[in-house]
Amino acid sequence: AQSVTQLGSHVSVSEGALVLLRCNYSSSVPPYLFWYVQYPNQGLQLLLKYTSAATLVKGINGFEAEFKKSETSFHLTKPSAHMSDAAEYFCAVSDGGDYKLSFGAGTTVTVRA
Amino acid sequence: GAVVSQHPSRVICKSGTSVKIECRSLDFQATTMFWYRQFPKQSLMLMATSNEGSKATYEQGVEKDKFLINHASLTLSTLTVTSAHPEDSSFYICSAIGQGALVGRGTQYFGPGTRLLVL
């Protein structure tokens, strides 16, 4: 079964600082990997996805993630945090068969002025 | 593109009544829709998978008679919480996978969620 581990349930950064959210997956087949963002009382918005094309994936709102097979990781970064980045972030993995997603526990990002 | 809507956005009902939640793909055809439940400060829990014109597949531990899912068309799926009780209060989110130029292969697009409160 697929599983995803997000290290750190809460990350606090200063505005303008680097945002780094960690995600490790376990998959026996080349996975589809996703990062979603959820604002309070809203659904999930797709930030980016990895589908075995390029290992460095650029998403919306200045986020990017790098797929590292040797480390089974798919960490999300943004060079300069903005107040609007405060939200819950979920990493998810799918093996592509039935397209079911396995979600990580989520990481709450707060941005300090 | 790839917009999924849910209605209602929030609902309050009395214990014992049934509540229907609609999930629509607005600009693409959804071959598969998923229903999730999310408790406060927690991740999403998959409840069931529905394909257009066929019976939904429920995850282990989800009562199929309690949570009725209908996927009658390629743009609409409904979740009915029957005989709702306070413990059914939660945030319900749907997602859709589809075909077409607006959607990425195998990518789930999520609705905005429905907050259910059962009194």
PDB file of C-alpha atoms in Angstrom:
ATOM      1  CA  ALA A   1       0.000   0.000   0.000  1.00  0.00           C
ATOM      2  CA  GLN A   2       1.091   3.529  -0.730  1.00  0.00           C
ATOM      3  CA  SER A   3       2.063   5.777   2.131  1.00  0.00           C
ATOM      4  CA  VAL A   4       3.249   9.334   2.490  1.00  0.00           C
ATOM      5  CA  THR A   5       5.094  10.912   5.372  1.00  0.00           C
ATOM      6  CA  GLN A   6       5.191  14.641   5.842  1.00  0.00           C
ATOM      7  CA  LEU A   7       7.882  15.651   8.292  1.00  0.00           C
ATOM      8  CA  GLY A   8       6.762  18.467  10.517  1.00  0.00           C
ATOM      9  CA  SER A   9       3.119  19.115  11.219  1.00  0.00           C
ATOM     10  CA  HIS A  10       3.752  22.821  11.557  1.00  0.00           C
ATOM     11  CA  VAL A  11       6.237  25.127   9.853  1.00  0.00           C
ATOM     12  CA  SER A  12       6.635  28.782  10.741  1.00  0.00           C
ATOM     13  CA  VAL A  13       8.582  31.099   8.463  1.00  0.00           C
ATOM     14  CA  SER A  14       9.218  34.801   8.209  1.00  0.00           C
ATOM     15  CA  GLU A  15       7.840  36.689   5.264  1.00  0.00           C
ATOM     16  CA  GLY A  16      10.444  36.599   2.509  1.00  0.00           C
ATOM     17  CA  ALA A  17      12.183  33.498   3.882  1.00  0.00           C
ATOM     18  CA  LEU A  18      12.504  30.110   2.238  1.00  0.00           C
ATOM     19  CA  VAL A  19       9.615  27.699   2.629  1.00  0.00           C
ATOM     20  CA  LEU A  20      10.590  24.016   2.748  1.00  0.00           C
ATOM     21  CA  LEU A  21       8.013  21.300   3.285  1.00  0.00           C
ATOM     22  CA  ARG A  22       9.205  17.721   3.394  1.00  0.00           C
ATOM     23  CA  CYS A  23       7.487  14.713   1.908  1.00  0.00           C
ATOM     24  CA  ASN A  24       8.679  11.126   1.652  1.00  0.00           C
ATOM     25  CA  TYR A  25       6.751   8.371  -0.053  1.00  0.00           C
ATOM     26  CA  SER A  26       6.811   4.618  -0.206  1.00  0.00           C
ATOM     27  CA  SER A  27       5.915   3.119  -3.525  1.00  0.00           C
ATOM     28  CA  SER A  28       7.016   0.038  -5.336  1.00  0.00           C
ATOM     29  CA  VAL A  29       6.157   1.487  -8.717  1.00  0.00           C
ATOM     30  CA  PRO A  30       6.931   4.868 -10.279  1.00  0.00           C
ATOM     31  CA  PRO A  31       4.403   7.084  -8.587  1.00  0.00           C
ATOM     32  CA  TYR A  32       2.368  10.106  -9.400  1.00  0.00           C
ATOM     33  CA  LEU A  33       3.126  12.683  -6.715  1.00  0.00           C
ATOM     34  CA  PHE A  34       1.137  15.753  -5.856  1.00  0.00           C
ATOM     35  CA  TRP A  35       1.193  18.754  -3.595  1.00  0.00           C
ATOM     36  CA  TYR A  36      -2.114  20.354  -2.701  1.00  0.00           C
ATOM     37  CA  VAL A  37      -2.854  23.463  -0.637  1.00  0.00           C
ATOM     38  CA  GLN A  38      -5.934  23.964   1.488  1.00  0.00           C
ATOM     39  CA  TYR A  39      -7.059  27.313   2.833  1.00  0.00           C
ATOM     40  CA  PRO A  40      -9.429  27.387   5.844  1.00  0.00           C
ATOM     41  CA  ASN A  41     -12.854  25.950   5.128  1.00  0.00           C
ATOM     42  CA  GLN A  42     -12.017  25.311   1.490  1.00  0.00           C
ATOM     43  CA  GLY A  43     -11.271  22.352  -0.722  1.00  0.00           C
ATOM     44  CA  LEU A  44      -7.833  21.408  -2.006  1.00  0.00           C
ATOM     45  CA  GLN A  45      -6.084  23.285  -4.775  1.00  0.00           C
ATOM     46  CA  LEU A  46      -3.458  21.574  -6.884  1.00  0.00           C
ATOM     47  CA  LEU A  47      -0.047  23.203  -6.535  1.00  0.00           C
ATOM     48  CA  LEU A  48       1.933  20.835  -8.726  1.00  0.00           C
ATOM     49  CA  LYS A  49       2.344  17.217  -9.726  1.00  0.00           C
ATOM     50  CA  TYR A  50       5.136  14.876 -10.758  1.00  0.00           C
ATOM     51  CA  THR A  51       4.428  12.350 -13.484  1.00  0.00           C
ATOM     52  CA  SER A  52       7.893  11.094 -14.435  1.00  0.00           C
ATOM     53  CA  ALA A  53       8.687  13.822 -16.916  1.00  0.00           C
ATOM     54  CA  ALA A  54      11.084  16.301 -15.312  1.00  0.00           C
ATOM     55  CA  THR A  55      12.362  15.711 -11.786  1.00  0.00           C
ATOM     56  CA  LEU A  56      12.058  19.401 -10.939  1.00  0.00           C
ATOM     57  CA  VAL A  57       8.444  20.419 -11.136  1.00  0.00           C
ATOM     58  CA  LYS A  58       7.279  23.997 -11.128  1.00  0.00           C
ATOM     59  CA  GLY A  59       3.844  24.805  -9.842  1.00  0.00           C
ATOM     60  CA  ILE A  60       1.625  27.730  -9.165  1.00  0.00           C
ATOM     61  CA  ASN A  61       2.286  30.622  -6.789  1.00  0.00           C
ATOM     62  CA  GLY A  62       6.057  30.245  -7.087  1.00  0.00           C
ATOM     63  CA  PHE A  63       6.253  26.753  -5.600  1.00  0.00           C
ATOM     64  CA  GLU A  64       8.382  23.961  -6.962  1.00  0.00           C
ATOM     65  CA  ALA A  65       9.226  20.426  -5.921  1.00  0.00           C
ATOM     66  CA  GLU A  66      12.033  18.047  -6.750  1.00  0.00           C
ATOM     67  CA  PHE A  67      11.548  14.328  -7.175  1.00  0.00           C
ATOM     68  CA  LYS A  68      14.481  12.328  -5.797  1.00  0.00           C
ATOM     69  CA  LYS A  69      14.035   8.635  -6.392  1.00  0.00           C
ATOM     70  CA  SER A  70      17.114   7.662  -4.382  1.00  0.00           C
ATOM     71  CA  GLU A  71      15.693   9.420  -1.349  1.00  0.00           C
ATOM     72  CA  THR A  72      12.022   8.647  -2.130  1.00  0.00           C
ATOM     73  CA  SER A  73      11.351  12.302  -1.512  1.00  0.00           C
ATOM     74  CA  PHE A  74       9.299  15.047  -3.101  1.00  0.00           C
ATOM     75  CA  HIS A  75       9.995  18.148  -1.034  1.00  0.00           C
ATOM     76  CA  LEU A  76       8.151  21.396  -1.751  1.00  0.00           C
ATOM     77  CA  THR A  77       9.952  24.736  -1.741  1.00  0.00           C
ATOM     78  CA  LYS A  78       9.291  28.388  -2.339  1.00  0.00           C
ATOM     79  CA  PRO A  79      12.196  30.845  -2.270  1.00  0.00           C
ATOM     80  CA  SER A  80      10.336  33.719  -0.632  1.00  0.00           C
ATOM     81  CA  ALA A  81       7.299  33.267   1.582  1.00  0.00           C
ATOM     82  CA  HIS A  82       4.322  35.574   1.304  1.00  0.00           C
ATOM     83  CA  MET A  83       1.626  36.117   3.879  1.00  0.00           C
ATOM     84  CA  SER A  84      -0.856  34.527   1.498  1.00  0.00           C
ATOM     85  CA  ASP A  85       1.085  31.247   1.687  1.00  0.00           C
ATOM     86  CA  ALA A  86      -0.298  30.595   5.163  1.00  0.00           C
ATOM     87  CA  ALA A  87      -2.355  27.437   4.704  1.00  0.00           C
ATOM     88  CA  GLU A  88      -2.372  23.664   5.081  1.00  0.00           C
ATOM     89  CA  TYR A  89      -0.262  21.710   2.614  1.00  0.00           C
ATOM     90  CA  PHE A  90      -0.778  18.085   1.701  1.00  0.00           C
ATOM     91  CA  CYS A  91       1.534  15.742  -0.152  1.00  0.00           C
ATOM     92  CA  ALA A  92      -0.179  12.848  -1.913  1.00  0.00           C
ATOM     93  CA  VAL A  93       0.859   9.817  -3.930  1.00  0.00           C
ATOM     94  CA  SER A  94      -0.893   7.645  -6.466  1.00  0.00           C
ATOM     95  CA  ASP A  95       0.357   4.609  -8.329  1.00  0.00           C
ATOM     96  CA  GLY A  96      -1.763   5.616 -11.282  1.00  0.00           C
ATOM     97  CA  GLY A  97      -3.810   2.440 -11.392  1.00  0.00           C
ATOM     98  CA  ASP A  98      -7.108   3.487  -9.880  1.00  0.00           C
ATOM     99  CA  TYR A  99      -5.943   7.059  -9.297  1.00  0.00           C
ATOM    100  CA  LYS A 100      -6.676   6.826  -5.592  1.00  0.00           C
ATOM    101  CA  LEU A 101      -4.598   9.211  -3.548  1.00  0.00           C
ATOM    102  CA  SER A 102      -2.821   8.484  -0.313  1.00  0.00           C
ATOM    103  CA  PHE A 103      -2.400  11.708   1.617  1.00  0.00           C
ATOM    104  CA  GLY A 104       0.157  12.753   4.128  1.00  0.00           C
ATOM    105  CA  ALA A 105      -0.979  14.142   7.453  1.00  0.00           C
ATOM    106  CA  GLY A 106      -0.509  17.689   6.265  1.00  0.00           C
ATOM    107  CA  THR A 107       1.752  20.570   7.251  1.00  0.00           C
ATOM    108  CA  THR A 108       0.412  23.863   8.516  1.00  0.00           C
ATOM    109  CA  VAL A 109       2.398  26.847   7.328  1.00  0.00           C
ATOM    110  CA  THR A 110       2.284  30.114   9.195  1.00  0.00           C
ATOM    111  CA  VAL A 111       4.036  33.212   7.917  1.00  0.00           C
ATOM    112  CA  ARG A 112       5.336  35.830  10.324  1.00  0.00           C
ATOM    113  CA  ALA A 113       5.412  39.454   9.287  1.00  0.00           C
TER     114      ALA A 113
ATOM    115  CA  GLY B   1     -10.303  25.190 -16.167  1.00  0.00           C
ATOM    116  CA  ALA B   2     -10.973  21.919 -14.286  1.00  0.00           C
ATOM    117  CA  VAL B   3     -13.463  23.379 -11.838  1.00  0.00           C
ATOM    118  CA  VAL B   4     -15.424  21.263  -9.402  1.00  0.00           C
ATOM    119  CA  SER B   5     -18.316  22.703  -7.436  1.00  0.00           C
ATOM    120  CA  GLN B   6     -20.190  21.442  -4.404  1.00  0.00           C
ATOM    121  CA  HIS B   7     -23.590  22.353  -3.105  1.00  0.00           C
ATOM    122  CA  PRO B   8     -24.448  23.270  -0.471  1.00  0.00           C
ATOM    123  CA  SER B   9     -21.338  24.804   1.035  1.00  0.00           C
ATOM    124  CA  ARG B  10     -22.719  24.278   4.508  1.00  0.00           C
ATOM    125  CA  VAL B  11     -25.802  22.635   5.919  1.00  0.00           C
ATOM    126  CA  ILE B  12     -27.312  22.280   9.364  1.00  0.00           C
ATOM    127  CA  CYS B  13     -29.864  19.549   9.917  1.00  0.00           C
ATOM    128  CA  LYS B  14     -31.658  17.788  12.707  1.00  0.00           C
ATOM    129  CA  SER B  15     -30.664  14.348  13.874  1.00  0.00           C
ATOM    130  CA  GLY B  16     -32.476  11.638  11.943  1.00  0.00           C
ATOM    131  CA  THR B  17     -32.908  13.567   8.727  1.00  0.00           C
ATOM    132  CA  SER B  18     -31.131  12.924   5.439  1.00  0.00           C
ATOM    133  CA  VAL B  19     -28.865  15.357   3.655  1.00  0.00           C
ATOM    134  CA  LYS B  20     -27.838  15.351   0.009  1.00  0.00           C
ATOM    135  CA  ILE B  21     -24.586  16.905  -1.187  1.00  0.00           C
ATOM    136  CA  GLU B  22     -23.971  17.524  -4.879  1.00  0.00           C
ATOM    137  CA  CYS B  23     -20.616  17.484  -6.626  1.00  0.00           C
ATOM    138  CA  ARG B  24     -20.358  18.792 -10.174  1.00  0.00           C
ATOM    139  CA  SER B  25     -17.539  19.036 -12.675  1.00  0.00           C
ATOM    140  CA  LEU B  26     -18.249  22.305 -14.458  1.00  0.00           C
ATOM    141  CA  ASP B  27     -15.969  22.261 -17.468  1.00  0.00           C
ATOM    142  CA  PHE B  28     -14.945  18.660 -17.971  1.00  0.00           C
ATOM    143  CA  GLN B  29     -16.420  15.201 -17.946  1.00  0.00           C
ATOM    144  CA  ALA B  30     -15.651  13.337 -14.756  1.00  0.00           C
ATOM    145  CA  THR B  31     -15.092   9.657 -15.347  1.00  0.00           C
ATOM    146  CA  THR B  32     -14.423   9.057 -11.686  1.00  0.00           C
ATOM    147  CA  MET B  33     -15.395  10.974  -8.580  1.00  0.00           C
ATOM    148  CA  PHE B  34     -14.168  10.523  -5.052  1.00  0.00           C
ATOM    149  CA  TRP B  35     -15.755  11.452  -1.751  1.00  0.00           C
ATOM    150  CA  TYR B  36     -13.676  12.338   1.269  1.00  0.00           C
ATOM    151  CA  ARG B  37     -14.332  13.213   4.841  1.00  0.00           C
ATOM    152  CA  GLN B  38     -12.085  15.535   6.803  1.00  0.00           C
ATOM    153  CA  PHE B  39     -12.076  16.057  10.548  1.00  0.00           C
ATOM    154  CA  PRO B  40     -10.661  19.250  12.052  1.00  0.00           C
ATOM    155  CA  LYS B  41      -6.884  19.511  11.827  1.00  0.00           C
ATOM    156  CA  GLN B  42      -6.673  16.158  10.066  1.00  0.00           C
ATOM    157  CA  SER B  43      -5.979  14.826   6.623  1.00  0.00           C
ATOM    158  CA  LEU B  44      -8.567  13.611   4.143  1.00  0.00           C
ATOM    159  CA  MET B  45     -10.113  10.205   4.569  1.00  0.00           C
ATOM    160  CA  LEU B  46     -11.335   8.553   1.381  1.00  0.00           C
ATOM    161  CA  MET B  47     -14.876   7.308   1.772  1.00  0.00           C
ATOM    162  CA  ALA B  48     -15.732   5.988  -1.673  1.00  0.00           C
ATOM    163  CA  THR B  49     -14.995   6.011  -5.364  1.00  0.00           C
ATOM    164  CA  SER B  50     -17.739   6.373  -7.921  1.00  0.00           C
ATOM    165  CA  ASN B  51     -17.726   5.835 -11.646  1.00  0.00           C
ATOM    166  CA  GLU B  52     -20.464   7.111 -13.898  1.00  0.00           C
ATOM    167  CA  GLY B  53     -23.250   4.594 -14.294  1.00  0.00           C
ATOM    168  CA  SER B  54     -21.933   2.035 -11.850  1.00  0.00           C
ATOM    169  CA  LYS B  55     -22.104   1.363  -8.142  1.00  0.00           C
ATOM    170  CA  ALA B  56     -19.733   3.168  -5.855  1.00  0.00           C
ATOM    171  CA  THR B  57     -16.845   1.348  -4.240  1.00  0.00           C
ATOM    172  CA  TYR B  58     -16.641   2.061  -0.527  1.00  0.00           C
ATOM    173  CA  GLU B  59     -13.532   2.040   1.604  1.00  0.00           C
ATOM    174  CA  GLN B  60     -13.302  -0.352   4.488  1.00  0.00           C
ATOM    175  CA  GLY B  61     -15.275   0.818   7.475  1.00  0.00           C
ATOM    176  CA  VAL B  62     -17.565   3.163   5.537  1.00  0.00           C
ATOM    177  CA  GLU B  63     -21.226   2.217   5.787  1.00  0.00           C
ATOM    178  CA  LYS B  64     -22.661   2.084   2.290  1.00  0.00           C
ATOM    179  CA  ASP B  65     -26.236   2.251   3.573  1.00  0.00           C
ATOM    180  CA  LYS B  66     -25.377   5.328   5.578  1.00  0.00           C
ATOM    181  CA  PHE B  67     -23.564   7.191   2.844  1.00  0.00           C
ATOM    182  CA  LEU B  68     -25.403   6.703  -0.438  1.00  0.00           C
ATOM    183  CA  ILE B  69     -23.493   7.711  -3.528  1.00  0.00           C
ATOM    184  CA  ASN B  70     -24.975   8.173  -6.966  1.00  0.00           C
ATOM    185  CA  HIS B  71     -22.994   9.060 -10.070  1.00  0.00           C
ATOM    186  CA  ALA B  72     -25.763   9.476 -12.591  1.00  0.00           C
ATOM    187  CA  SER B  73     -23.932  11.497 -15.206  1.00  0.00           C
ATOM    188  CA  LEU B  74     -20.426  12.445 -16.265  1.00  0.00           C
ATOM    189  CA  THR B  75     -20.725  15.763 -14.464  1.00  0.00           C
ATOM    190  CA  LEU B  76     -22.677  14.975 -11.308  1.00  0.00           C
ATOM    191  CA  SER B  77     -22.232  12.795  -8.260  1.00  0.00           C
ATOM    192  CA  THR B  78     -24.280  12.997  -5.089  1.00  0.00           C
ATOM    193  CA  LEU B  79     -23.611  11.898  -1.541  1.00  0.00           C
ATOM    194  CA  THR B  80     -26.619  11.383   0.687  1.00  0.00           C
ATOM    195  CA  VAL B  81     -26.051  11.058   4.398  1.00  0.00           C
ATOM    196  CA  THR B  82     -29.047   9.076   5.585  1.00  0.00           C
ATOM    197  CA  SER B  83     -30.488   9.360   9.084  1.00  0.00           C
ATOM    198  CA  ALA B  84     -27.763  11.754  10.047  1.00  0.00           C
ATOM    199  CA  HIS B  85     -26.490  11.863  13.610  1.00  0.00           C
ATOM    200  CA  PRO B  86     -24.171  14.324  15.369  1.00  0.00           C
ATOM    201  CA  GLU B  87     -21.185  12.048  14.799  1.00  0.00           C
ATOM    202  CA  ASP B  88     -21.692  12.519  11.047  1.00  0.00           C
ATOM    203  CA  SER B  89     -20.882  16.196  11.414  1.00  0.00           C
ATOM    204  CA  SER B  90     -17.805  16.822   9.331  1.00  0.00           C
ATOM    205  CA  PHE B  91     -16.344  18.487   6.264  1.00  0.00           C
ATOM    206  CA  TYR B  92     -17.132  16.497   3.140  1.00  0.00           C
ATOM    207  CA  ILE B  93     -15.043  17.053   0.020  1.00  0.00           C
ATOM    208  CA  CYS B  94     -15.444  15.588  -3.429  1.00  0.00           C
ATOM    209  CA  SER B  95     -12.934  15.340  -6.224  1.00  0.00           C
ATOM    210  CA  ALA B  96     -13.085  14.378  -9.857  1.00  0.00           C
ATOM    211  CA  ILE B  97     -10.833  12.852 -12.464  1.00  0.00           C
ATOM    212  CA  GLY B  98     -11.699  13.469 -16.043  1.00  0.00           C
ATOM    213  CA  GLN B  99     -10.836  13.586 -19.649  1.00  0.00           C
ATOM    214  CA  GLY B 100     -10.198  16.490 -21.924  1.00  0.00           C
ATOM    215  CA  ALA B 101      -7.858  19.309 -22.682  1.00  0.00           C
ATOM    216  CA  LEU B 102      -8.459  21.084 -19.389  1.00  0.00           C
ATOM    217  CA  VAL B 103      -7.497  18.229 -17.126  1.00  0.00           C
ATOM    218  CA  GLY B 104      -4.238  16.516 -16.345  1.00  0.00           C
ATOM    219  CA  ARG B 105      -4.156  12.747 -16.672  1.00  0.00           C
ATOM    220  CA  GLY B 106      -4.864  11.068 -13.390  1.00  0.00           C
ATOM    221  CA  THR B 107      -5.158  14.346 -11.494  1.00  0.00           C
ATOM    222  CA  GLN B 108      -7.880  14.804  -8.926  1.00  0.00           C
ATOM    223  CA  TYR B 109      -9.563  18.203  -8.885  1.00  0.00           C
ATOM    224  CA  PHE B 110     -11.275  19.038  -5.652  1.00  0.00           C
ATOM    225  CA  GLY B 111     -14.508  20.772  -4.815  1.00  0.00           C
ATOM    226  CA  PRO B 112     -14.674  23.481  -2.159  1.00  0.00           C
ATOM    227  CA  GLY B 113     -16.199  21.175   0.431  1.00  0.00           C
ATOM    228  CA  THR B 114     -19.463  20.990   2.366  1.00  0.00           C
ATOM    229  CA  ARG B 115     -19.615  21.607   6.094  1.00  0.00           C
ATOM    230  CA  LEU B 116     -22.298  19.396   7.670  1.00  0.00           C
ATOM    231  CA  LEU B 117     -23.514  20.030  11.189  1.00  0.00           C
ATOM    232  CA  VAL B 118     -26.044  17.635  12.650  1.00  0.00           C
ATOM    233  CA  LEU B 119     -27.847  18.871  15.738  1.00  0.00           C
TER     234      LEU B 119
END
